[in-house]
């Protein structure tokens, strides 16, 4: 078996040439008989395109793939697989057409044929003065590339339809396809900035040219809640992962999160393990929740274990 581009000898069954990165005829193996196919024709795991029944979404938005999607995800000319359990790995077979971009410091391996460069972001001046990254890394195929965050958790795959936006906690996005716009929005309200453990900014991702794919890393296990209009849910600070823009975020005290109870109710909340302040999310829309509360990145060698009290505020962290 030889490479059609450079004529190098190839091992049986490979998908890309190890010398030049050219795709080898044959491509990925066919999915098992009876499996489902998505709207682009690629293999889709069961329920990946299940509709949101009896909800505001109808069939316009596919359900998010939580808990490390088990089957290959096909979008454009790339195939994405999630491998591993405790510390999952996003393994991507890139084609020649659609690039991807990714968060810094998460690259695990790549084929020599995959080209890395920089993707400039919109609003570079605003991002610079806000202290956010102005450039992120972009990868162009063909070839294989993989990513992993150094923490126990699960991968969430969100398929974004054209024009659809989701908002994500900073430093928890892994990879996005090149047709997904990456922007940011300011957190509204001083209480949210000081006590929500979110900081001053929230990442925004919008599909701008057809269907796009966004992959997130959630700490621990990840769950999704759908809130009706006006419905509220109080969540431990640091536990929210992503949300629809229609979901409002505020803060409340543990005493204010109950119907009465006064000081005894607040003490009961503390005994239950609650923080003094909680994030309150008000629908309509979806919200993703992680079972391990998020801890901002720290310098190497810094203490990592233990919870973080949101009553002890390090103002420097707000602007890091």
PDB file of C-alpha atoms in Angstrom:
ATOM      1  CA  UNK A   1       0.000   0.000   0.000  1.00  0.00           C
ATOM      2  CA  UNK A   2       1.519   3.328  -1.106  1.00  0.00           C
ATOM      3  CA  UNK A   3       0.636   6.980  -0.574  1.00  0.00           C
ATOM      4  CA  UNK A   4      -1.095   8.485  -3.656  1.00  0.00           C
ATOM      5  CA  UNK A   5       0.796  11.776  -3.164  1.00  0.00           C
ATOM      6  CA  UNK A   6       4.396  10.935  -2.183  1.00  0.00           C
ATOM      7  CA  UNK A   7       4.503   7.189  -2.951  1.00  0.00           C
ATOM      8  CA  UNK A   8       5.704   6.309   0.569  1.00  0.00           C
ATOM      9  CA  UNK A   9       4.991   2.804   1.853  1.00  0.00           C
ATOM     10  CA  UNK A  10       2.004   2.712   4.198  1.00  0.00           C
ATOM     11  CA  UNK A  11       0.874   0.247   6.818  1.00  0.00           C
ATOM     12  CA  UNK A  12      -2.452  -1.491   6.123  1.00  0.00           C
ATOM     13  CA  UNK A  13      -5.542   0.317   7.424  1.00  0.00           C
ATOM     14  CA  UNK A  14      -4.044   3.801   7.983  1.00  0.00           C
ATOM     15  CA  UNK A  15      -6.181   6.840   7.127  1.00  0.00           C
ATOM     16  CA  UNK A  16      -3.368   9.374   6.528  1.00  0.00           C
ATOM     17  CA  UNK A  17       0.169   9.143   5.169  1.00  0.00           C
ATOM     18  CA  UNK A  18       2.784   9.374   7.943  1.00  0.00           C
ATOM     19  CA  UNK A  19       5.187  11.203   5.603  1.00  0.00           C
ATOM     20  CA  UNK A  20       3.055  13.905   3.964  1.00  0.00           C
ATOM     21  CA  UNK A  21      -0.303  13.751   5.749  1.00  0.00           C
ATOM     22  CA  UNK A  22      -2.336  13.027   2.594  1.00  0.00           C
ATOM     23  CA  UNK A  23      -5.629  11.159   3.183  1.00  0.00           C
ATOM     24  CA  UNK A  24      -5.585   7.533   2.101  1.00  0.00           C
ATOM     25  CA  UNK A  25      -8.405   6.200  -0.018  1.00  0.00           C
ATOM     26  CA  UNK A  26     -10.964   4.259   1.953  1.00  0.00           C
ATOM     27  CA  UNK A  27     -11.444   6.664   4.873  1.00  0.00           C
ATOM     28  CA  UNK A  28     -12.976   5.779   8.198  1.00  0.00           C
ATOM     29  CA  UNK A  29     -14.670   2.384   8.614  1.00  0.00           C
ATOM     30  CA  UNK A  30     -18.393   2.179   8.003  1.00  0.00           C
ATOM     31  CA  UNK A  31     -20.580   2.399  11.099  1.00  0.00           C
ATOM     32  CA  UNK A  32     -22.342  -0.761  12.283  1.00  0.00           C
ATOM     33  CA  UNK A  33     -25.497  -1.776  10.463  1.00  0.00           C
ATOM     34  CA  UNK A  34     -28.621  -0.071  11.788  1.00  0.00           C
ATOM     35  CA  UNK A  35     -26.887   2.981  13.286  1.00  0.00           C
ATOM     36  CA  UNK A  36     -28.202   6.493  12.787  1.00  0.00           C
ATOM     37  CA  UNK A  37     -27.049   9.198  10.399  1.00  0.00           C
ATOM     38  CA  UNK A  38     -27.055  12.945  10.986  1.00  0.00           C
ATOM     39  CA  UNK A  39     -28.291  15.610   8.539  1.00  0.00           C
ATOM     40  CA  UNK A  40     -24.837  15.915   6.940  1.00  0.00           C
ATOM     41  CA  UNK A  41     -24.736  12.185   6.231  1.00  0.00           C
ATOM     42  CA  UNK A  42     -22.118  11.290   8.855  1.00  0.00           C
ATOM     43  CA  UNK A  43     -22.612   8.702  11.539  1.00  0.00           C
ATOM     44  CA  UNK A  44     -24.440  10.067  14.581  1.00  0.00           C
ATOM     45  CA  UNK A  45     -24.634   8.368  17.998  1.00  0.00           C
ATOM     46  CA  UNK A  46     -28.134   7.397  19.191  1.00  0.00           C
ATOM     47  CA  UNK A  47     -30.251  10.386  20.266  1.00  0.00           C
ATOM     48  CA  UNK A  48     -27.738  12.918  18.948  1.00  0.00           C
ATOM     49  CA  UNK A  49     -30.476  14.491  16.817  1.00  0.00           C
ATOM     50  CA  UNK A  50     -33.320  13.789  19.217  1.00  0.00           C
ATOM     51  CA  UNK A  51     -35.704  16.726  19.351  1.00  0.00           C
ATOM     52  CA  UNK A  52     -36.457  18.817  22.415  1.00  0.00           C
ATOM     53  CA  UNK A  53     -40.060  17.658  22.827  1.00  0.00           C
ATOM     54  CA  UNK A  54     -42.557  19.919  24.604  1.00  0.00           C
ATOM     55  CA  UNK A  55     -40.058  22.758  24.885  1.00  0.00           C
ATOM     56  CA  UNK A  56     -39.271  26.152  23.427  1.00  0.00           C
ATOM     57  CA  UNK A  57     -36.651  24.637  21.117  1.00  0.00           C
ATOM     58  CA  UNK A  58     -38.768  22.353  18.915  1.00  0.00           C
ATOM     59  CA  UNK A  59     -36.560  20.502  16.440  1.00  0.00           C
ATOM     60  CA  UNK A  60     -34.348  23.487  15.542  1.00  0.00           C
ATOM     61  CA  UNK A  61     -31.611  22.685  18.081  1.00  0.00           C
ATOM     62  CA  UNK A  62     -30.086  19.209  18.539  1.00  0.00           C
ATOM     63  CA  UNK A  63     -29.666  18.046  22.108  1.00  0.00           C
ATOM     64  CA  UNK A  64     -26.186  18.454  23.539  1.00  0.00           C
ATOM     65  CA  UNK A  65     -24.087  15.296  23.661  1.00  0.00           C
ATOM     66  CA  UNK A  66     -23.088  14.875  27.319  1.00  0.00           C
ATOM     67  CA  UNK A  67     -21.066  12.257  29.234  1.00  0.00           C
ATOM     68  CA  UNK A  68     -18.310  11.746  26.628  1.00  0.00           C
ATOM     69  CA  UNK A  69     -20.177  11.045  23.338  1.00  0.00           C
ATOM     70  CA  UNK A  70     -19.708   7.355  22.553  1.00  0.00           C
ATOM     71  CA  UNK A  71     -19.859   7.362  18.759  1.00  0.00           C
ATOM     72  CA  UNK A  72     -17.811   9.332  16.206  1.00  0.00           C
ATOM     73  CA  UNK A  73     -19.052  12.879  15.573  1.00  0.00           C
ATOM     74  CA  UNK A  74     -19.023  13.826  11.885  1.00  0.00           C
ATOM     75  CA  UNK A  75     -19.054  17.454  10.785  1.00  0.00           C
ATOM     76  CA  UNK A  76     -17.752  18.823   7.515  1.00  0.00           C
ATOM     77  CA  UNK A  77     -14.804  16.707   6.423  1.00  0.00           C
ATOM     78  CA  UNK A  78     -13.632  15.824   9.946  1.00  0.00           C
ATOM     79  CA  UNK A  79     -14.383  12.958  12.313  1.00  0.00           C
ATOM     80  CA  UNK A  80     -14.202  13.466  16.090  1.00  0.00           C
ATOM     81  CA  UNK A  81     -13.938  10.688  18.667  1.00  0.00           C
ATOM     82  CA  UNK A  82     -13.929  10.948  22.464  1.00  0.00           C
ATOM     83  CA  UNK A  83     -11.616   8.404  24.099  1.00  0.00           C
ATOM     84  CA  UNK A  84     -10.783   7.636  27.720  1.00  0.00           C
ATOM     85  CA  UNK A  85     -12.899   7.826  30.846  1.00  0.00           C
ATOM     86  CA  UNK A  86     -11.467   9.760  33.819  1.00  0.00           C
ATOM     87  CA  UNK A  87      -9.465  12.288  31.787  1.00  0.00           C
ATOM     88  CA  UNK A  88     -11.085  12.147  28.325  1.00  0.00           C
ATOM     89  CA  UNK A  89      -9.268  12.882  25.078  1.00  0.00           C
ATOM     90  CA  UNK A  90     -10.746  14.600  22.005  1.00  0.00           C
ATOM     91  CA  UNK A  91      -9.260  12.784  18.981  1.00  0.00           C
ATOM     92  CA  UNK A  92      -9.868  14.539  15.636  1.00  0.00           C
ATOM     93  CA  UNK A  93      -9.187  13.308  12.103  1.00  0.00           C
ATOM     94  CA  UNK A  94      -8.982  16.532  10.091  1.00  0.00           C
ATOM     95  CA  UNK A  95      -9.678  16.713   6.388  1.00  0.00           C
ATOM     96  CA  UNK A  96      -8.469  19.343   3.935  1.00  0.00           C
ATOM     97  CA  UNK A  97     -11.323  21.817   4.265  1.00  0.00           C
ATOM     98  CA  UNK A  98     -12.560  22.881   7.710  1.00  0.00           C
ATOM     99  CA  UNK A  99      -9.978  23.983  10.321  1.00  0.00           C
ATOM    100  CA  UNK A 100     -10.426  23.966  14.095  1.00  0.00           C
ATOM    101  CA  UNK A 101      -9.198  26.281  16.855  1.00  0.00           C
ATOM    102  CA  UNK A 102      -8.524  25.477  20.485  1.00  0.00           C
ATOM    103  CA  UNK A 103      -7.667  26.772  23.948  1.00  0.00           C
ATOM    104  CA  UNK A 104      -3.987  27.136  24.871  1.00  0.00           C
ATOM    105  CA  UNK A 105      -2.056  24.368  26.690  1.00  0.00           C
ATOM    106  CA  UNK A 106      -4.368  21.450  25.837  1.00  0.00           C
ATOM    107  CA  UNK A 107      -2.629  19.910  22.796  1.00  0.00           C
ATOM    108  CA  UNK A 108      -1.828  16.247  23.469  1.00  0.00           C
ATOM    109  CA  UNK A 109      -0.506  14.979  20.111  1.00  0.00           C
ATOM    110  CA  UNK A 110      -0.667  15.772  16.413  1.00  0.00           C
ATOM    111  CA  UNK A 111       0.321  14.335  13.051  1.00  0.00           C
ATOM    112  CA  UNK A 112       3.298  16.107  11.426  1.00  0.00           C
ATOM    113  CA  UNK A 113       1.064  16.988   8.480  1.00  0.00           C
ATOM    114  CA  UNK A 114      -1.267  19.110  10.631  1.00  0.00           C
ATOM    115  CA  UNK A 115      -0.338  22.770  10.332  1.00  0.00           C
ATOM    116  CA  UNK A 116      -0.626  25.027  13.396  1.00  0.00           C
ATOM    117  CA  UNK A 117      -1.061  28.776  13.202  1.00  0.00           C
ATOM    118  CA  UNK A 118      -2.821  31.658  14.897  1.00  0.00           C
ATOM    119  CA  UNK A 119      -6.446  32.659  14.511  1.00  0.00           C
ATOM    120  CA  UNK A 120      -7.072  36.334  15.142  1.00  0.00           C
ATOM    121  CA  UNK A 121     -10.268  37.170  16.978  1.00  0.00           C
ATOM    122  CA  UNK A 122     -12.817  39.883  16.323  1.00  0.00           C
ATOM    123  CA  UNK A 123     -12.592  42.949  18.529  1.00  0.00           C
ATOM    124  CA  UNK A 124      -8.858  42.459  19.128  1.00  0.00           C
ATOM    125  CA  UNK A 125      -8.475  45.916  20.681  1.00  0.00           C
ATOM    126  CA  UNK A 126     -11.364  45.329  23.116  1.00  0.00           C
ATOM    127  CA  UNK A 127      -9.969  41.910  24.018  1.00  0.00           C
ATOM    128  CA  UNK A 128      -6.489  43.348  24.594  1.00  0.00           C
ATOM    129  CA  UNK A 129      -7.685  46.081  26.964  1.00  0.00           C
ATOM    130  CA  UNK A 130      -9.968  43.592  28.720  1.00  0.00           C
ATOM    131  CA  UNK A 131      -6.955  41.371  29.417  1.00  0.00           C
ATOM    132  CA  UNK A 132      -8.256  38.515  27.238  1.00  0.00           C
ATOM    133  CA  UNK A 133      -6.265  36.513  24.707  1.00  0.00           C
ATOM    134  CA  UNK A 134      -6.073  38.158  21.287  1.00  0.00           C
ATOM    135  CA  UNK A 135      -4.844  35.094  19.400  1.00  0.00           C
ATOM    136  CA  UNK A 136      -5.748  31.441  19.739  1.00  0.00           C
ATOM    137  CA  UNK A 137      -4.210  28.426  18.024  1.00  0.00           C
ATOM    138  CA  UNK A 138      -5.716  27.097  14.790  1.00  0.00           C
ATOM    139  CA  UNK A 139      -5.072  23.681  13.218  1.00  0.00           C
ATOM    140  CA  UNK A 140      -5.467  22.831   9.522  1.00  0.00           C
ATOM    141  CA  UNK A 141      -5.461  19.262   8.190  1.00  0.00           C
ATOM    142  CA  UNK A 142      -5.197  16.740   6.799  1.00  0.00           C
ATOM    143  CA  UNK A 143      -4.065  14.614   9.712  1.00  0.00           C
ATOM    144  CA  UNK A 144      -4.745  13.567  13.274  1.00  0.00           C
ATOM    145  CA  UNK A 145      -4.696  15.833  16.334  1.00  0.00           C
ATOM    146  CA  UNK A 146      -5.829  15.297  19.929  1.00  0.00           C
ATOM    147  CA  UNK A 147      -6.543  17.412  23.008  1.00  0.00           C
ATOM    148  CA  UNK A 148      -7.032  16.867  26.717  1.00  0.00           C
ATOM    149  CA  UNK A 149      -7.343  19.036  29.795  1.00  0.00           C
ATOM    150  CA  UNK A 150      -5.337  17.940  32.854  1.00  0.00           C
ATOM    151  CA  UNK A 151      -8.356  17.226  35.013  1.00  0.00           C
ATOM    152  CA  UNK A 152     -10.985  14.588  35.682  1.00  0.00           C
ATOM    153  CA  UNK A 153     -14.187  15.377  33.806  1.00  0.00           C
ATOM    154  CA  UNK A 154     -16.398  14.805  30.789  1.00  0.00           C
ATOM    155  CA  UNK A 155     -16.608  16.188  27.279  1.00  0.00           C
ATOM    156  CA  UNK A 156     -19.717  18.045  26.089  1.00  0.00           C
ATOM    157  CA  UNK A 157     -20.397  18.346  22.343  1.00  0.00           C
ATOM    158  CA  UNK A 158     -22.762  21.153  21.321  1.00  0.00           C
ATOM    159  CA  UNK A 159     -23.908  21.301  17.713  1.00  0.00           C
ATOM    160  CA  UNK A 160     -24.686  24.933  16.891  1.00  0.00           C
ATOM    161  CA  UNK A 161     -27.096  25.688  14.079  1.00  0.00           C
ATOM    162  CA  UNK A 162     -26.434  28.730  11.871  1.00  0.00           C
ATOM    163  CA  UNK A 163     -26.850  31.879  13.992  1.00  0.00           C
ATOM    164  CA  UNK A 164     -27.182  29.979  17.285  1.00  0.00           C
ATOM    165  CA  UNK A 165     -25.149  31.269  20.275  1.00  0.00           C
ATOM    166  CA  UNK A 166     -24.161  29.691  23.585  1.00  0.00           C
ATOM    167  CA  UNK A 167     -22.354  31.298  26.512  1.00  0.00           C
ATOM    168  CA  UNK A 168     -19.566  29.390  28.281  1.00  0.00           C
ATOM    169  CA  UNK A 169     -17.595  29.905  31.470  1.00  0.00           C
ATOM    170  CA  UNK A 170     -14.078  31.121  30.677  1.00  0.00           C
ATOM    171  CA  UNK A 171     -11.261  28.538  30.267  1.00  0.00           C
ATOM    172  CA  UNK A 172     -13.630  25.598  29.812  1.00  0.00           C
ATOM    173  CA  UNK A 173     -13.920  25.464  26.047  1.00  0.00           C
ATOM    174  CA  UNK A 174     -11.636  22.962  24.329  1.00  0.00           C
ATOM    175  CA  UNK A 175     -12.155  22.992  20.568  1.00  0.00           C
ATOM    176  CA  UNK A 176     -14.449  24.652  18.028  1.00  0.00           C
ATOM    177  CA  UNK A 177     -14.790  24.263  14.281  1.00  0.00           C
ATOM    178  CA  UNK A 178     -13.545  27.148  12.176  1.00  0.00           C
ATOM    179  CA  UNK A 179     -17.069  28.340  11.289  1.00  0.00           C
ATOM    180  CA  UNK A 180     -17.882  29.146  14.940  1.00  0.00           C
ATOM    181  CA  UNK A 181     -17.259  32.766  15.940  1.00  0.00           C
ATOM    182  CA  UNK A 182     -15.505  33.285  19.307  1.00  0.00           C
ATOM    183  CA  UNK A 183     -16.388  36.455  21.203  1.00  0.00           C
ATOM    184  CA  UNK A 184     -17.049  37.546  24.775  1.00  0.00           C
ATOM    185  CA  UNK A 185     -19.600  39.444  26.804  1.00  0.00           C
ATOM    186  CA  UNK A 186     -19.307  41.327  30.072  1.00  0.00           C
ATOM    187  CA  UNK A 187     -20.900  39.799  33.142  1.00  0.00           C
ATOM    188  CA  UNK A 188     -23.796  42.004  34.192  1.00  0.00           C
ATOM    189  CA  UNK A 189     -23.978  43.287  37.773  1.00  0.00           C
ATOM    190  CA  UNK A 190     -21.316  43.940  40.413  1.00  0.00           C
ATOM    191  CA  UNK A 191     -22.576  41.078  42.593  1.00  0.00           C
ATOM    192  CA  UNK A 192     -22.144  38.615  39.730  1.00  0.00           C
ATOM    193  CA  UNK A 193     -18.604  39.854  39.096  1.00  0.00           C
ATOM    194  CA  UNK A 194     -17.574  39.697  42.756  1.00  0.00           C
ATOM    195  CA  UNK A 195     -19.346  36.580  43.978  1.00  0.00           C
ATOM    196  CA  UNK A 196     -20.266  34.287  41.093  1.00  0.00           C
ATOM    197  CA  UNK A 197     -16.711  32.918  40.543  1.00  0.00           C
ATOM    198  CA  UNK A 198     -17.210  33.752  36.867  1.00  0.00           C
ATOM    199  CA  UNK A 199     -15.019  36.849  36.735  1.00  0.00           C
ATOM    200  CA  UNK A 200     -15.808  39.787  34.479  1.00  0.00           C
ATOM    201  CA  UNK A 201     -16.328  37.966  31.174  1.00  0.00           C
ATOM    202  CA  UNK A 202     -18.217  35.066  29.629  1.00  0.00           C
ATOM    203  CA  UNK A 203     -17.165  33.422  26.364  1.00  0.00           C
ATOM    204  CA  UNK A 204     -19.683  33.526  23.498  1.00  0.00           C
ATOM    205  CA  UNK A 205     -19.702  31.103  20.572  1.00  0.00           C
ATOM    206  CA  UNK A 206     -21.902  31.589  17.497  1.00  0.00           C
ATOM    207  CA  UNK A 207     -22.202  29.434  14.357  1.00  0.00           C
ATOM    208  CA  UNK A 208     -21.761  31.852  11.441  1.00  0.00           C
ATOM    209  CA  UNK A 209     -21.541  29.651   8.331  1.00  0.00           C
ATOM    210  CA  UNK A 210     -23.726  26.580   8.562  1.00  0.00           C
ATOM    211  CA  UNK A 211     -23.667  24.060  11.386  1.00  0.00           C
ATOM    212  CA  UNK A 212     -20.699  24.268  13.766  1.00  0.00           C
ATOM    213  CA  UNK A 213     -19.450  22.145  16.643  1.00  0.00           C
ATOM    214  CA  UNK A 214     -18.233  23.303  20.065  1.00  0.00           C
ATOM    215  CA  UNK A 215     -16.516  20.951  22.538  1.00  0.00           C
ATOM    216  CA  UNK A 216     -16.311  21.792  26.247  1.00  0.00           C
ATOM    217  CA  UNK A 217     -14.598  20.156  29.218  1.00  0.00           C
ATOM    218  CA  UNK A 218     -16.800  19.867  32.302  1.00  0.00           C
ATOM    219  CA  UNK A 219     -15.256  18.991  35.667  1.00  0.00           C
ATOM    220  CA  UNK A 220     -16.734  15.837  37.186  1.00  0.00           C
ATOM    221  CA  UNK A 221     -20.013  14.872  35.485  1.00  0.00           C
ATOM    222  CA  UNK A 222     -22.110  17.188  33.322  1.00  0.00           C
ATOM    223  CA  UNK A 223     -25.892  17.597  33.370  1.00  0.00           C
ATOM    224  CA  UNK A 224     -28.341  19.740  31.441  1.00  0.00           C
ATOM    225  CA  UNK A 225     -31.411  21.558  32.790  1.00  0.00           C
ATOM    226  CA  UNK A 226     -34.063  23.289  30.687  1.00  0.00           C
ATOM    227  CA  UNK A 227     -35.771  26.229  32.419  1.00  0.00           C
ATOM    228  CA  UNK A 228     -39.247  27.456  31.490  1.00  0.00           C
ATOM    229  CA  UNK A 229     -39.876  31.216  31.161  1.00  0.00           C
ATOM    230  CA  UNK A 230     -39.487  32.761  34.615  1.00  0.00           C
ATOM    231  CA  UNK A 231     -38.355  29.491  36.208  1.00  0.00           C
ATOM    232  CA  UNK A 232     -35.344  29.909  38.531  1.00  0.00           C
ATOM    233  CA  UNK A 233     -32.625  27.516  39.626  1.00  0.00           C
ATOM    234  CA  UNK A 234     -30.045  28.318  42.337  1.00  0.00           C
ATOM    235  CA  UNK A 235     -26.672  26.692  41.656  1.00  0.00           C
ATOM    236  CA  UNK A 236     -23.484  26.428  43.686  1.00  0.00           C
ATOM    237  CA  UNK A 237     -21.002  29.065  42.414  1.00  0.00           C
ATOM    238  CA  UNK A 238     -18.504  27.524  40.022  1.00  0.00           C
ATOM    239  CA  UNK A 239     -20.862  24.679  39.042  1.00  0.00           C
ATOM    240  CA  UNK A 240     -22.397  26.173  35.895  1.00  0.00           C
ATOM    241  CA  UNK A 241     -20.636  25.339  32.627  1.00  0.00           C
ATOM    242  CA  UNK A 242     -22.653  26.806  29.747  1.00  0.00           C
ATOM    243  CA  UNK A 243     -26.033  28.424  29.111  1.00  0.00           C
ATOM    244  CA  UNK A 244     -28.255  29.852  26.420  1.00  0.00           C
ATOM    245  CA  UNK A 245     -28.046  33.670  26.181  1.00  0.00           C
ATOM    246  CA  UNK A 246     -31.738  33.854  27.112  1.00  0.00           C
ATOM    247  CA  UNK A 247     -30.934  32.528  30.603  1.00  0.00           C
ATOM    248  CA  UNK A 248     -30.278  35.389  33.043  1.00  0.00           C
ATOM    249  CA  UNK A 249     -27.701  35.050  35.818  1.00  0.00           C
ATOM    250  CA  UNK A 250     -27.945  36.835  39.176  1.00  0.00           C
ATOM    251  CA  UNK A 251     -26.847  36.080  42.741  1.00  0.00           C
ATOM    252  CA  UNK A 252     -28.787  35.279  45.889  1.00  0.00           C
ATOM    253  CA  UNK A 253     -27.922  34.407  49.489  1.00  0.00           C
ATOM    254  CA  UNK A 254     -28.484  30.952  50.882  1.00  0.00           C
ATOM    255  CA  UNK A 255     -31.199  32.452  53.105  1.00  0.00           C
ATOM    256  CA  UNK A 256     -32.810  34.139  50.088  1.00  0.00           C
ATOM    257  CA  UNK A 257     -32.840  30.798  48.269  1.00  0.00           C
ATOM    258  CA  UNK A 258     -35.558  29.511  50.610  1.00  0.00           C
ATOM    259  CA  UNK A 259     -39.183  30.282  51.344  1.00  0.00           C
ATOM    260  CA  UNK A 260     -38.697  31.698  54.822  1.00  0.00           C
ATOM    261  CA  UNK A 261     -36.598  29.956  57.452  1.00  0.00           C
ATOM    262  CA  UNK A 262     -34.654  33.042  58.508  1.00  0.00           C
ATOM    263  CA  UNK A 263     -31.334  32.503  60.251  1.00  0.00           C
ATOM    264  CA  UNK A 264     -32.129  28.850  61.008  1.00  0.00           C
ATOM    265  CA  UNK A 265     -32.789  28.252  57.325  1.00  0.00           C
ATOM    266  CA  UNK A 266     -29.467  29.868  56.433  1.00  0.00           C
ATOM    267  CA  UNK A 267     -27.672  27.684  58.989  1.00  0.00           C
ATOM    268  CA  UNK A 268     -29.399  24.661  57.505  1.00  0.00           C
ATOM    269  CA  UNK A 269     -28.111  25.660  54.095  1.00  0.00           C
ATOM    270  CA  UNK A 270     -24.551  25.880  55.414  1.00  0.00           C
ATOM    271  CA  UNK A 271     -24.874  22.463  57.030  1.00  0.00           C
ATOM    272  CA  UNK A 272     -26.084  21.122  53.676  1.00  0.00           C
ATOM    273  CA  UNK A 273     -22.794  22.323  52.163  1.00  0.00           C
ATOM    274  CA  UNK A 274     -24.017  25.443  50.402  1.00  0.00           C
ATOM    275  CA  UNK A 275     -21.937  28.582  49.877  1.00  0.00           C
ATOM    276  CA  UNK A 276     -23.108  31.828  51.466  1.00  0.00           C
ATOM    277  CA  UNK A 277     -23.979  33.094  47.972  1.00  0.00           C
ATOM    278  CA  UNK A 278     -25.496  31.129  45.105  1.00  0.00           C
ATOM    279  CA  UNK A 279     -25.846  31.811  41.386  1.00  0.00           C
ATOM    280  CA  UNK A 280     -29.491  32.187  40.384  1.00  0.00           C
ATOM    281  CA  UNK A 281     -30.371  31.369  36.775  1.00  0.00           C
ATOM    282  CA  UNK A 282     -33.750  32.432  35.357  1.00  0.00           C
ATOM    283  CA  UNK A 283     -35.236  30.919  32.192  1.00  0.00           C
ATOM    284  CA  UNK A 284     -36.200  30.450  29.483  1.00  0.00           C
ATOM    285  CA  UNK A 285     -33.372  28.318  28.150  1.00  0.00           C
ATOM    286  CA  UNK A 286     -30.858  25.595  28.879  1.00  0.00           C
ATOM    287  CA  UNK A 287     -28.024  25.497  31.366  1.00  0.00           C
ATOM    288  CA  UNK A 288     -25.190  22.996  31.674  1.00  0.00           C
ATOM    289  CA  UNK A 289     -24.043  22.052  35.194  1.00  0.00           C
ATOM    290  CA  UNK A 290     -20.800  20.335  36.261  1.00  0.00           C
ATOM    291  CA  UNK A 291     -20.648  18.273  39.439  1.00  0.00           C
ATOM    292  CA  UNK A 292     -17.164  19.546  40.400  1.00  0.00           C
ATOM    293  CA  UNK A 293     -17.112  23.287  40.962  1.00  0.00           C
ATOM    294  CA  UNK A 294     -14.705  25.162  38.734  1.00  0.00           C
ATOM    295  CA  UNK A 295     -11.380  26.433  40.102  1.00  0.00           C
ATOM    296  CA  UNK A 296      -9.561  29.110  38.066  1.00  0.00           C
ATOM    297  CA  UNK A 297      -6.168  28.086  36.612  1.00  0.00           C
ATOM    298  CA  UNK A 298      -3.304  28.538  39.094  1.00  0.00           C
ATOM    299  CA  UNK A 299       0.457  28.772  38.774  1.00  0.00           C
ATOM    300  CA  UNK A 300       2.315  25.469  38.695  1.00  0.00           C
ATOM    301  CA  UNK A 301       3.013  24.252  42.209  1.00  0.00           C
ATOM    302  CA  UNK A 302       0.138  26.186  43.781  1.00  0.00           C
ATOM    303  CA  UNK A 303      -2.219  24.376  46.135  1.00  0.00           C
ATOM    304  CA  UNK A 304      -5.015  22.726  44.134  1.00  0.00           C
ATOM    305  CA  UNK A 305      -7.051  20.717  46.640  1.00  0.00           C
ATOM    306  CA  UNK A 306     -10.064  21.876  48.588  1.00  0.00           C
ATOM    307  CA  UNK A 307     -13.017  24.118  47.894  1.00  0.00           C
ATOM    308  CA  UNK A 308     -12.853  27.832  47.298  1.00  0.00           C
ATOM    309  CA  UNK A 309     -14.994  30.073  49.463  1.00  0.00           C
ATOM    310  CA  UNK A 310     -16.665  32.851  47.544  1.00  0.00           C
ATOM    311  CA  UNK A 311     -16.697  35.015  50.659  1.00  0.00           C
ATOM    312  CA  UNK A 312     -12.913  35.461  50.447  1.00  0.00           C
ATOM    313  CA  UNK A 313     -12.454  37.465  47.267  1.00  0.00           C
ATOM    314  CA  UNK A 314      -9.061  37.898  45.646  1.00  0.00           C
ATOM    315  CA  UNK A 315      -9.557  40.993  43.531  1.00  0.00           C
ATOM    316  CA  UNK A 316      -6.485  40.123  41.475  1.00  0.00           C
ATOM    317  CA  UNK A 317      -8.247  37.001  40.222  1.00  0.00           C
ATOM    318  CA  UNK A 318     -10.994  39.106  38.717  1.00  0.00           C
ATOM    319  CA  UNK A 319      -8.594  40.690  36.257  1.00  0.00           C
ATOM    320  CA  UNK A 320      -6.352  37.701  35.498  1.00  0.00           C
TER     321      UNK A 320
END
